[in-house]
Coordinates of C-alpha atoms in Angstrom, one line a residue:
M1 CA 128.3 70.2 131.1
T2 CA 127.8 70.7 135.1
I3 CA 128.2 68.0 137.7
E4 CA 124.4 67.8 138.0
I5 CA 124.0 66.9 134.5
V6 CA 126.9 64.2 134.6
L7 CA 125.1 62.8 137.5
M8 CA 121.6 62.8 135.8
L9 CA 123.2 61.0 132.7
A10 CA 125.0 58.3 134.8
L11 CA 121.8 57.6 136.5
L12 CA 119.8 57.2 133.4
V13 CA 122.2 55.0 131.8
G14 CA 122.6 52.9 135.1
C15 CA 119.0 52.8 135.2
L16 CA 118.4 51.6 131.7
V17 CA 121.0 48.7 132.4
L18 CA 119.0 47.7 135.3
F19 CA 115.7 47.5 133.5
A20 CA 117.1 46.0 130.5
T21 CA 118.9 43.2 132.6
E22 CA 116.0 42.9 135.2
L23 CA 118.6 42.5 138.2
L24 CA 116.1 44.4 140.4
P25 CA 112.2 44.8 139.6
I26 CA 111.5 48.1 137.9
E27 CA 109.8 49.8 140.6
V28 CA 112.9 49.2 142.9
T29 CA 115.3 50.5 140.1
A30 CA 113.0 53.6 139.9
F31 CA 113.0 54.2 143.8
L32 CA 116.8 53.6 144.0
V33 CA 117.4 56.4 141.4
L34 CA 115.1 58.6 143.5
A35 CA 117.1 57.6 146.6
V36 CA 120.3 58.9 144.8
L37 CA 118.8 62.0 143.8
V38 CA 117.7 62.7 147.3
A39 CA 120.9 61.6 149.0
S40 CA 122.9 63.6 146.4
G41 CA 120.8 67.0 147.3
T42 CA 119.6 67.1 143.6
I43 CA 115.9 66.9 144.7
S44 CA 114.5 67.4 148.4
V45 CA 112.2 65.0 149.9
D46 CA 109.2 67.0 149.3
E47 CA 110.1 67.0 145.5
A48 CA 110.6 63.3 145.9
V49 CA 107.3 62.2 146.9
V50 CA 105.2 64.6 144.7
G51 CA 104.7 61.7 142.1
F52 CA 102.3 60.1 144.3
S53 CA 99.9 63.1 144.0
N54 CA 100.4 63.2 140.1
K55 CA 97.0 63.2 138.2
A56 CA 98.1 60.1 136.0
V57 CA 98.9 58.0 139.1
V58 CA 95.3 58.6 140.4
A59 CA 93.7 58.0 137.0
I60 CA 95.7 55.0 136.2
G61 CA 94.9 53.3 139.5
S62 CA 91.2 54.2 139.5
L63 CA 91.1 52.8 135.7
F64 CA 92.6 49.6 136.8
V65 CA 90.0 49.2 139.5
L66 CA 87.2 50.0 136.9
S67 CA 88.5 47.6 134.3
H68 CA 88.6 44.9 136.8
A69 CA 85.1 45.5 137.8
L70 CA 83.9 45.2 134.3
T71 CA 85.9 42.1 133.8
K72 CA 84.1 40.7 136.9
T73 CA 80.9 41.1 135.5
G74 CA 81.7 38.3 132.7
L75 CA 80.3 40.5 129.9
L76 CA 83.7 40.5 128.3
E77 CA 84.0 36.7 128.2
Y78 CA 80.5 36.2 127.3
V79 CA 81.1 38.4 124.2
A80 CA 84.6 36.5 123.4
D81 CA 82.9 33.4 123.7
R82 CA 80.2 34.3 121.3
L83 CA 82.7 35.9 118.9
G84 CA 84.7 32.6 119.0
Q85 CA 81.9 30.5 118.1
W86 CA 81.1 32.8 115.0
A87 CA 84.9 33.0 114.1
A88 CA 85.3 29.3 114.1
N89 CA 83.3 28.9 110.9
R90 CA 84.8 31.7 109.1
H91 CA 88.7 31.1 109.5
W92 CA 90.8 34.5 109.0
L93 CA 87.6 36.7 108.7
G94 CA 86.6 35.6 112.1
I95 CA 90.5 36.3 113.4
A96 CA 90.4 39.9 111.7
V97 CA 86.9 40.6 113.5
L98 CA 88.7 39.2 116.7
M99 CA 91.6 41.3 116.4
A100 CA 89.4 44.3 115.7
L101 CA 87.5 43.9 118.8
V102 CA 90.6 43.3 121.0
S103 CA 91.9 46.7 119.7
V104 CA 88.7 48.7 120.1
L105 CA 88.3 47.3 123.9
S106 CA 92.1 48.1 124.5
G107 CA 91.3 51.7 123.7
F108 CA 89.4 51.9 126.9
L109 CA 90.1 49.2 129.3
N110 CA 93.3 47.6 130.6
N111 CA 94.7 45.7 127.5
T112 CA 96.5 43.2 129.9
A113 CA 93.1 42.0 131.0
I114 CA 91.8 42.1 127.4
V115 CA 94.6 39.8 126.3
A116 CA 94.1 37.7 129.4
I117 CA 90.5 36.9 128.5
F118 CA 91.1 36.4 124.7
I119 CA 94.3 34.0 125.0
P120 CA 92.3 30.8 126.0
L121 CA 90.1 31.7 123.2
V122 CA 92.7 32.0 120.4
L123 CA 94.1 28.7 121.8
D124 CA 90.6 27.0 121.4
L125 CA 90.0 28.6 117.9
S126 CA 93.5 27.9 116.6
S127 CA 92.9 24.1 117.6
K128 CA 89.6 24.2 115.6
L129 CA 90.9 25.8 112.7
G130 CA 93.9 23.7 112.5
L131 CA 96.0 26.7 113.0
S132 CA 99.3 27.2 115.0
P133 CA 98.6 29.4 118.0
S134 CA 102.2 31.0 117.3
R135 CA 100.6 32.6 114.4
I136 CA 97.6 34.4 116.1
L137 CA 99.0 34.9 119.6
L138 CA 101.7 37.8 119.0
P139 CA 99.2 39.5 116.4
L140 CA 96.7 39.4 119.4
S141 CA 99.4 41.4 121.6
Y142 CA 100.0 43.7 118.9
A143 CA 96.3 44.3 118.4
S144 CA 95.9 45.3 122.0
I145 CA 98.8 47.8 121.6
F146 CA 97.3 49.2 118.3
G147 CA 94.1 49.8 120.3
G148 CA 96.1 51.7 123.4
T149 CA 96.9 54.7 120.9
L150 CA 93.1 55.4 120.2
T151 CA 92.4 57.3 123.4
L152 CA 93.6 59.3 126.2
I153 CA 93.1 56.1 128.6
G154 CA 94.0 53.5 126.3
T155 CA 97.5 53.3 127.7
S156 CA 99.1 54.6 130.8
T157 CA 101.9 56.5 128.6
N158 CA 99.2 58.6 127.2
L159 CA 97.6 59.7 130.8
L160 CA 101.2 60.1 131.9
V161 CA 102.6 62.4 129.3
S162 CA 99.3 64.5 129.2
A163 CA 100.1 65.2 133.1
I164 CA 103.8 65.9 132.4
A165 CA 102.6 68.3 129.8
E166 CA 100.0 70.1 132.1
E167 CA 102.6 70.5 134.7
A168 CA 104.6 72.2 132.0
G169 CA 102.0 74.7 131.3
Q170 CA 100.8 73.0 128.2
A171 CA 97.1 72.2 127.6
P172 CA 96.1 68.4 128.8
F173 CA 95.3 66.0 126.1
G174 CA 91.5 65.5 125.3
M175 CA 89.9 61.9 125.5
F176 CA 89.7 61.4 121.5
E177 CA 92.5 63.6 120.5
F178 CA 94.6 60.6 119.8
S179 CA 91.8 58.8 117.6
Q180 CA 92.9 60.2 114.1
L181 CA 96.4 58.9 114.1
G182 CA 95.7 56.1 116.2
S183 CA 93.1 54.7 113.7
V184 CA 95.7 55.1 110.8
F185 CA 98.1 53.1 113.2
L186 CA 95.3 50.6 114.0
L187 CA 94.2 49.9 110.1
F188 CA 98.0 49.5 109.3
G189 CA 99.0 47.3 112.1
L190 CA 95.8 45.1 111.7
T191 CA 96.5 44.8 108.0
Y192 CA 100.1 43.8 108.5
V193 CA 99.6 41.2 111.4
L194 CA 96.7 39.4 109.4
L195 CA 98.7 39.5 106.1
F196 CA 102.2 38.9 107.2
G197 CA 101.6 36.8 110.7
P198 CA 100.8 33.6 108.6
R199 CA 104.1 34.2 106.6
L200 CA 106.7 35.4 108.9
L201 CA 105.6 33.9 112.3
P202 CA 106.8 30.4 112.6
E203 CA 104.7 27.4 113.8
R204 CA 106.6 27.1 117.1
V205 CA 103.5 25.3 118.6
R206 CA 101.4 22.8 116.8
P207 CA 97.6 23.2 116.6
G208 CA 96.2 21.5 119.9
D209 CA 99.4 21.6 121.7
L210 CA 97.8 24.4 124.1
T211 CA 94.2 22.9 124.7
R212 CA 92.7 21.8 127.9
S213 CA 94.7 18.6 128.3
Y214 CA 98.3 19.3 127.2
G215 CA 101.4 21.2 127.9
L216 CA 102.8 24.5 126.5
G217 CA 105.4 22.7 124.5
P218 CA 108.5 21.4 126.3
Y219 CA 108.4 21.4 130.2
L220 CA 110.9 21.0 132.6
T221 CA 110.0 18.2 135.4
E222 CA 111.5 15.6 137.5
I223 CA 110.9 12.0 138.1
E224 CA 112.2 9.7 140.8
V225 CA 113.3 6.1 140.2
P226 CA 112.1 3.9 142.8
E227 CA 113.2 0.5 143.8
E228 CA 110.4 -1.3 142.0
S229 CA 110.8 0.6 138.8
S230 CA 112.0 -1.3 135.8
L231 CA 114.5 1.5 135.0
V232 CA 116.8 0.5 137.7
G233 CA 119.8 -1.0 136.3
Q234 CA 119.1 0.5 133.0
S235 CA 120.6 3.5 131.4
P236 CA 118.2 6.1 129.7
R237 CA 119.4 5.0 126.5
D238 CA 119.0 1.2 127.2
A239 CA 115.7 1.9 128.3
G240 CA 114.6 3.9 125.0
I241 CA 113.5 7.0 127.0
G242 CA 114.6 9.3 123.9
E243 CA 113.2 6.9 121.4
R244 CA 110.2 5.3 122.7
F245 CA 109.1 8.3 124.4
D246 CA 109.1 12.1 123.6
I247 CA 111.5 12.8 126.5
N248 CA 114.7 14.4 126.7
V249 CA 116.9 13.5 130.0
L250 CA 118.7 16.6 130.8
S251 CA 120.6 15.7 133.9
I252 CA 120.6 13.1 136.8
I253 CA 120.6 14.1 140.3
R254 CA 122.2 11.2 142.5
G255 CA 122.7 12.3 146.2
D256 CA 125.1 15.3 146.1
Q257 CA 126.1 14.7 142.6
H258 CA 124.5 16.4 139.7
L259 CA 125.5 14.3 136.5
V260 CA 124.9 16.5 133.1
E261 CA 127.4 14.7 130.8
A262 CA 126.6 11.6 128.9
V263 CA 123.5 10.9 130.8
G264 CA 122.0 8.6 128.3
T265 CA 124.7 5.9 129.2
V266 CA 124.5 6.2 132.9
P267 CA 122.9 3.1 134.5
L268 CA 120.2 4.4 136.7
V269 CA 119.9 3.2 140.8
A270 CA 116.8 3.3 143.1
G271 CA 116.5 7.1 144.4
D272 CA 117.9 8.8 141.3
L273 CA 116.2 12.1 140.3
L274 CA 115.9 12.6 136.5
V275 CA 115.5 16.2 135.2
L276 CA 113.6 15.8 132.2
Q277 CA 112.0 17.6 129.2
A278 CA 108.8 16.3 128.1
P279 CA 105.0 16.7 127.2
V280 CA 102.7 15.8 129.9
D281 CA 101.1 12.9 128.0
E282 CA 104.5 11.3 127.7
L283 CA 105.3 11.7 131.2
M284 CA 101.9 9.9 132.2
R285 CA 102.8 7.2 129.8
L286 CA 106.4 6.9 131.1
K287 CA 105.1 6.7 134.7
R288 CA 102.6 3.8 133.8
E289 CA 105.2 1.6 132.1
H290 CA 108.1 2.1 134.3
D291 CA 106.5 2.9 137.5
V292 CA 108.4 6.2 138.2
S293 CA 107.3 9.0 140.5
L294 CA 106.4 12.5 139.5
L295 CA 108.4 14.8 141.8
P296 CA 107.5 18.6 141.1
E297 CA 106.8 19.4 144.5
V298 CA 105.3 16.6 146.4
K299 CA 104.6 13.0 146.0
L300 CA 101.2 12.0 144.8
S301 CA 99.7 8.5 144.8
E302 CA 98.5 6.7 141.5
E303 CA 94.7 7.2 142.6
E304 CA 95.4 11.4 142.9
L305 CA 97.1 11.3 139.5
T306 CA 94.5 9.6 137.6
S307 CA 91.4 10.8 139.4
E308 CA 88.6 11.7 136.9
G309 CA 88.2 14.8 139.0
L310 CA 91.7 16.3 138.0
V311 CA 92.5 17.9 134.7
A312 CA 95.5 19.4 133.2
A313 CA 95.2 23.3 133.2
E314 CA 97.7 25.9 132.0
M315 CA 98.2 28.9 134.2
L316 CA 100.3 32.2 133.7
I317 CA 101.5 33.9 136.8
K318 CA 100.1 37.6 137.0
P319 CA 102.5 40.7 137.6
D320 CA 101.3 41.3 141.2
S321 CA 100.7 37.6 142.2
S322 CA 101.7 36.5 145.5
L323 CA 103.3 33.6 143.7
V324 CA 106.1 35.8 142.2
G325 CA 109.5 35.5 144.2
R326 CA 108.5 32.4 146.1
T327 CA 109.2 28.7 145.2
L328 CA 106.2 26.3 145.0
G329 CA 107.0 24.9 148.6
E330 CA 107.2 28.4 150.2
A331 CA 103.8 29.3 148.4
D332 CA 102.2 26.1 149.5
F333 CA 100.6 25.9 146.2
R334 CA 99.0 22.7 146.4
R335 CA 97.0 23.5 149.5
R336 CA 96.0 27.1 148.1
F337 CA 95.0 25.8 144.6
G338 CA 94.1 22.4 145.2
G339 CA 96.4 20.8 142.5
F340 CA 100.3 20.6 142.1
V341 CA 102.5 22.0 139.2
M342 CA 104.1 19.4 136.9
A343 CA 106.1 21.6 134.9
V344 CA 107.4 25.3 134.5
R345 CA 108.1 27.2 131.3
R346 CA 109.8 30.6 131.4
H347 CA 109.8 33.0 128.6
G348 CA 110.4 30.3 125.8
E349 CA 113.4 28.3 127.4
T350 CA 113.4 25.3 129.7
L351 CA 114.6 26.1 133.2
R352 CA 117.6 23.8 134.0
E353 CA 117.0 23.4 137.9
K354 CA 115.1 21.9 140.3
V355 CA 111.2 22.9 139.7
A356 CA 110.3 22.9 143.4
R357 CA 113.2 25.1 144.3
T358 CA 112.8 27.6 141.4
A359 CA 111.6 31.2 142.6
L360 CA 108.7 31.9 140.4
M361 CA 108.5 35.0 138.0
T362 CA 106.0 37.0 136.4
W363 CA 104.3 35.4 133.3
D364 CA 105.9 32.1 134.0
A365 CA 103.7 29.2 132.6
L366 CA 102.8 26.4 134.9
L367 CA 101.7 23.2 133.9
T368 CA 99.2 21.8 136.7
L369 CA 96.7 19.1 137.6
V370 CA 93.8 20.6 139.5
P371 CA 90.3 19.6 140.6
K372 CA 87.8 20.4 137.7
D373 CA 85.6 22.0 140.3
R374 CA 88.5 24.7 141.4
L375 CA 89.0 25.8 137.7
D376 CA 86.3 28.5 137.7
E377 CA 87.7 29.9 141.3
L378 CA 91.2 29.9 139.9
R379 CA 89.9 31.8 136.9
R380 CA 88.8 34.7 139.3
S381 CA 92.2 34.3 141.3
E382 CA 94.3 37.7 141.3
D383 CA 97.4 35.5 141.3
V384 CA 97.0 33.4 137.8
I385 CA 95.5 33.6 134.4
V386 CA 93.9 30.3 133.6
L387 CA 94.5 29.6 130.0
T388 CA 91.8 26.7 129.8
E389 CA 88.6 27.5 128.3
L390 CA 85.8 27.4 130.7
P391 CA 81.8 27.6 130.4
V392 CA 81.2 31.3 130.3
K393 CA 78.3 33.0 132.4
L394 CA 77.4 36.6 133.2
G395 CA 78.2 37.6 136.7
R396 CA 74.6 38.6 138.2
Q397 CA 76.2 39.9 141.3
R398 CA 74.4 42.8 143.1
M399 CA 74.0 45.7 141.0
W400 CA 76.4 44.4 138.2
W401 CA 74.5 46.6 135.7
L402 CA 75.9 49.7 137.4
V403 CA 79.4 48.6 136.3
L404 CA 78.4 48.7 132.5
L405 CA 77.4 52.5 133.2
V406 CA 80.2 53.9 135.2
L407 CA 82.9 53.6 132.6
P408 CA 81.1 55.2 129.5
V409 CA 79.6 57.9 131.7
V410 CA 83.3 58.6 133.0
V411 CA 84.8 58.4 129.5
G412 CA 81.8 60.8 128.1
L413 CA 82.2 63.4 131.1
A414 CA 85.9 63.5 130.4
A415 CA 85.5 63.8 126.8
F416 CA 83.2 66.8 127.0
G417 CA 85.4 68.3 129.6
V418 CA 82.9 68.2 132.2
I419 CA 85.6 66.6 134.8
E420 CA 89.0 65.4 134.3
I421 CA 89.4 61.6 133.9
A422 CA 91.5 61.3 136.9
G423 CA 88.5 62.8 139.3
G424 CA 85.8 61.0 137.2
A425 CA 87.5 57.6 137.3
L426 CA 88.2 58.1 141.2
L427 CA 84.4 59.0 141.7
G428 CA 83.6 55.8 139.4
V429 CA 85.6 53.6 141.9
I430 CA 84.1 55.2 145.1
L431 CA 80.5 54.7 143.9
L432 CA 81.3 51.1 143.3
L433 CA 82.8 50.8 146.8
V434 CA 80.0 52.5 148.2
V435 CA 77.2 50.2 146.7
R436 CA 79.5 47.2 147.4
V437 CA 79.8 46.0 143.6
I438 CA 83.5 45.5 144.5
T439 CA 85.1 45.1 147.6
P440 CA 88.0 47.4 149.0
R441 CA 90.3 44.1 148.8
E442 CA 89.2 43.5 145.0
A443 CA 90.1 47.2 144.2
Y444 CA 93.4 47.0 146.0
D445 CA 94.4 43.7 144.4
S446 CA 93.1 44.9 140.8
I447 CA 95.7 47.7 140.8
Q448 CA 99.2 46.9 139.1
W449 CA 101.2 48.6 141.9
S450 CA 104.4 47.9 140.0
V451 CA 103.3 50.4 137.6
I452 CA 102.0 52.8 140.0
F453 CA 105.3 52.9 142.1
L454 CA 107.4 53.0 139.0
I455 CA 105.4 56.3 137.7
A456 CA 105.4 57.8 141.3
A457 CA 108.9 57.1 141.6
F458 CA 109.9 58.6 138.2
V459 CA 107.9 61.6 138.0
P460 CA 110.4 63.6 140.1
V461 CA 113.1 62.0 138.1
G462 CA 111.5 63.6 135.0
Q463 CA 111.4 67.1 136.8
A464 CA 115.1 66.7 137.8
L465 CA 115.9 66.3 134.1
I466 CA 114.5 69.8 133.5
D467 CA 115.8 71.3 136.6
T468 CA 119.4 70.3 136.4
G469 CA 119.3 71.1 132.7
T470 CA 119.8 67.6 131.6
A471 CA 116.8 67.6 129.3
D472 CA 118.3 70.8 127.5
F473 CA 121.6 69.2 126.9
I474 CA 120.1 65.9 125.6
A475 CA 117.7 68.4 123.3
S476 CA 120.9 70.1 122.0
G477 CA 122.3 66.9 121.1
L478 CA 119.0 65.8 119.3
I479 CA 118.9 69.0 117.5
T480 CA 122.4 68.8 116.3
A481 CA 121.9 65.4 114.9
S482 CA 118.9 66.4 113.1
E483 CA 120.5 69.3 111.4
M484 CA 122.5 66.4 109.3
L485 CA 119.1 65.3 107.9
P486 CA 117.8 66.7 104.6
I487 CA 114.6 67.9 105.8
A488 CA 113.0 70.8 108.0
P489 CA 114.7 71.0 111.5
A490 CA 111.5 70.8 113.3
L491 CA 110.3 67.8 111.4
A492 CA 113.8 66.0 111.6
T493 CA 113.9 66.9 115.3
L494 CA 110.1 65.1 115.7
S495 CA 111.3 62.0 113.6
L496 CA 114.9 61.5 115.7
L497 CA 112.6 61.9 119.1
Y498 CA 110.1 59.2 117.9
L499 CA 113.0 56.9 116.9
T500 CA 114.9 57.4 120.1
T501 CA 111.5 57.0 122.1
S502 CA 110.5 53.8 120.0
L503 CA 113.9 52.0 120.5
L504 CA 114.1 52.8 124.2
T505 CA 110.6 51.3 124.9
Q506 CA 111.9 48.2 123.5
I507 CA 113.9 47.4 126.4
V508 CA 112.4 49.4 129.2
S509 CA 108.6 50.0 130.3
N510 CA 106.8 52.6 128.3
A511 CA 106.0 54.6 131.3
A512 CA 109.7 55.0 132.1
A513 CA 110.6 55.9 128.3
A514 CA 107.8 58.6 128.3
I515 CA 108.7 60.1 131.7
V516 CA 112.3 60.5 130.3
L517 CA 111.6 61.7 127.0
S518 CA 108.7 64.1 127.7
P519 CA 110.7 66.7 129.4
I520 CA 113.2 66.5 126.4
A521 CA 110.5 66.9 124.0
I522 CA 109.4 70.2 125.9
A523 CA 113.2 71.5 125.9
L524 CA 113.3 70.6 122.3
A525 CA 110.2 72.9 121.6
G526 CA 111.6 75.5 123.6
T527 CA 114.9 75.6 121.7
L528 CA 113.2 75.2 118.3
G529 CA 110.6 78.0 119.0
V530 CA 107.9 75.3 118.1
D531 CA 104.7 74.1 119.7
A532 CA 105.6 71.2 122.0
R533 CA 102.3 69.1 121.2
P534 CA 103.4 67.4 118.1
L535 CA 106.8 66.3 119.8
L536 CA 104.9 65.0 122.9
M537 CA 102.5 63.1 120.8
A538 CA 105.6 61.7 119.2
V539 CA 106.6 60.4 122.6
C540 CA 103.1 59.0 123.2
F541 CA 102.8 57.0 120.0
A542 CA 106.2 56.0 120.0
A543 CA 106.4 54.7 123.5
S544 CA 103.4 52.4 122.6
A545 CA 105.2 51.1 119.7
E546 CA 106.6 48.0 121.3
F547 CA 106.8 45.3 118.7
M548 CA 110.7 44.4 118.3
T549 CA 110.9 42.4 121.9
P550 CA 109.1 40.4 124.3
V551 CA 110.2 42.6 127.4
G552 CA 108.8 45.8 126.1
Y553 CA 105.3 45.3 127.0
Q554 CA 103.4 43.1 129.3
T555 CA 101.0 41.7 126.7
N556 CA 104.1 40.5 124.6
L557 CA 105.4 38.8 127.6
M558 CA 101.9 37.0 128.1
V559 CA 101.8 35.4 124.8
Y560 CA 105.7 34.4 125.0
G561 CA 105.1 31.1 126.8
P562 CA 101.7 29.9 125.1
G563 CA 103.1 30.8 121.6
G564 CA 106.4 29.0 122.2
Y565 CA 108.2 32.1 120.6
H566 CA 112.0 32.8 120.7
F567 CA 113.3 36.4 121.3
L568 CA 114.1 37.0 117.7
D569 CA 110.4 36.3 116.6
Y570 CA 109.5 39.6 117.7
T571 CA 112.3 41.2 116.2
K572 CA 111.9 39.6 112.8
F573 CA 108.0 40.3 113.1
G574 CA 108.0 43.5 114.8
A575 CA 110.9 45.6 113.3
P576 CA 108.9 46.3 110.0
L577 CA 106.2 47.4 111.8
N578 CA 108.2 49.8 114.1
I579 CA 109.8 51.3 110.9
A580 CA 106.6 51.7 109.2
F581 CA 104.9 53.3 112.3
W582 CA 108.1 55.6 112.4
L583 CA 107.5 56.8 108.9
L584 CA 103.9 57.2 109.3
A585 CA 104.3 59.3 112.6
T586 CA 107.2 61.4 110.8
L587 CA 104.5 62.3 108.1
L588 CA 101.2 62.4 109.8
I589 CA 101.9 63.8 113.3
P590 CA 102.8 67.6 111.8
Y591 CA 99.6 67.2 109.8
F592 CA 97.1 66.4 112.7
W593 CA 99.3 68.6 115.2
P594 CA 101.1 71.4 113.1
F595 CA 104.3 73.0 114.7

């Protein structure tokens, strides 16, 4: 084992730890690894920046823009709305059709955008059917993941592995080369989530909890006890806050003191701040009966709080939102969005610190009061996803119909080998910009730059794995382990490679897992003397099998708050699916792509 291999292994372990703990944004971690490789002389500066010219980076960025342009027309919302009306009278049959549509759409469009469109529909539909949203939202996320395995452009992983394979001298993947096995995974996965979702997923959220007027379960918020409040002189227990109201007093802030023990017995004084866990309707009732002030970020008058022009709305913070990393005050939320935040919920847990001073994170759920006439504007925002159902209308902007033609033409030309997907998607974006269907600002904002930067930074890392011999070293270890299995060496190696990728992708991004394992797959093929394609396909399908944790994939995180899920809900519901896909892949990949 050389010094270079030791360095690469140490960097990989450190990188995975940082990815899993989220101490740094994932793209920052990737660039940190890249910087260490440059500083150590493992790669040159020219090699470090080669990732930005990678075909996968160009294709993925262009497809983000095309997906946004199609979403902007309102066609997907229109179709989803009509489907929701039809499904409301057909119960689980309607839900099955909804899941199938989400899967098919995710085979061609950004599945984050698809799930964002369907979350409000699912919340509204679950309320009408009397079902807990917790039993539909996670299957919705899984359905979008299933769909990503249908085509080359279904997920960034497929495009990325195809580009890595091409650079290694392999033939690039075809547009529908994934479809046969992807269809098997889709049918099996949908059957699983529809049969076992109602049985294995708990009712974390009651029907109607996530409708237009109510919050996403328990929220953390603050109230102030003014001099005129009837709470002055009483303890929370004396006032019956826990018994008469569905409210839990977490702590009391009194000047520089932060009281967290036996808070129920502390007599309240004027100026006390109470940190509460409560639904919005109970907060409003407490305000009316005890004349307290809500203080999430600013004081509002009674007239503002009870104005008929204000409505309660749920929002999720998008990955590249300008709100990420900033507090509500720093983001000037009230001025920008015309409303104020009453509470925050993060990944199923209640925040135990002041709401106004909490730096917001991706996929935080915000419970807000906003003017009704601002909802449609907020829905088009690049900062948040509004979970409230709104009237649906087609966007009839200039030449909107052109958007409906561009993506199918790009897919068709790529499928028949007329033009590569990267070039076709880029030309499609340029056409939409030239005819002004979308603006340069819209195009820029629609790209998930964290994904682009992660891939661009990690592509040289993948090449370094090959150049330093680290890929061959790891491949030798996998082959040695596969020899212990009572099956053919190539099949055993493929099975172990799939399992390794599948486990890794539960804690790091699928792109990072694919970049690390693809060079190893190529090295394995060289050592075994077999075709690399089945091993690369194992990496592709395994990197998309992110079912056991909420952090493995963005759509899993998107439904975490609205579904009220706990971390182990994903493990209990997703582990059987991961095991089943592993067995299916081991059996079927060599059938569709022989060694």
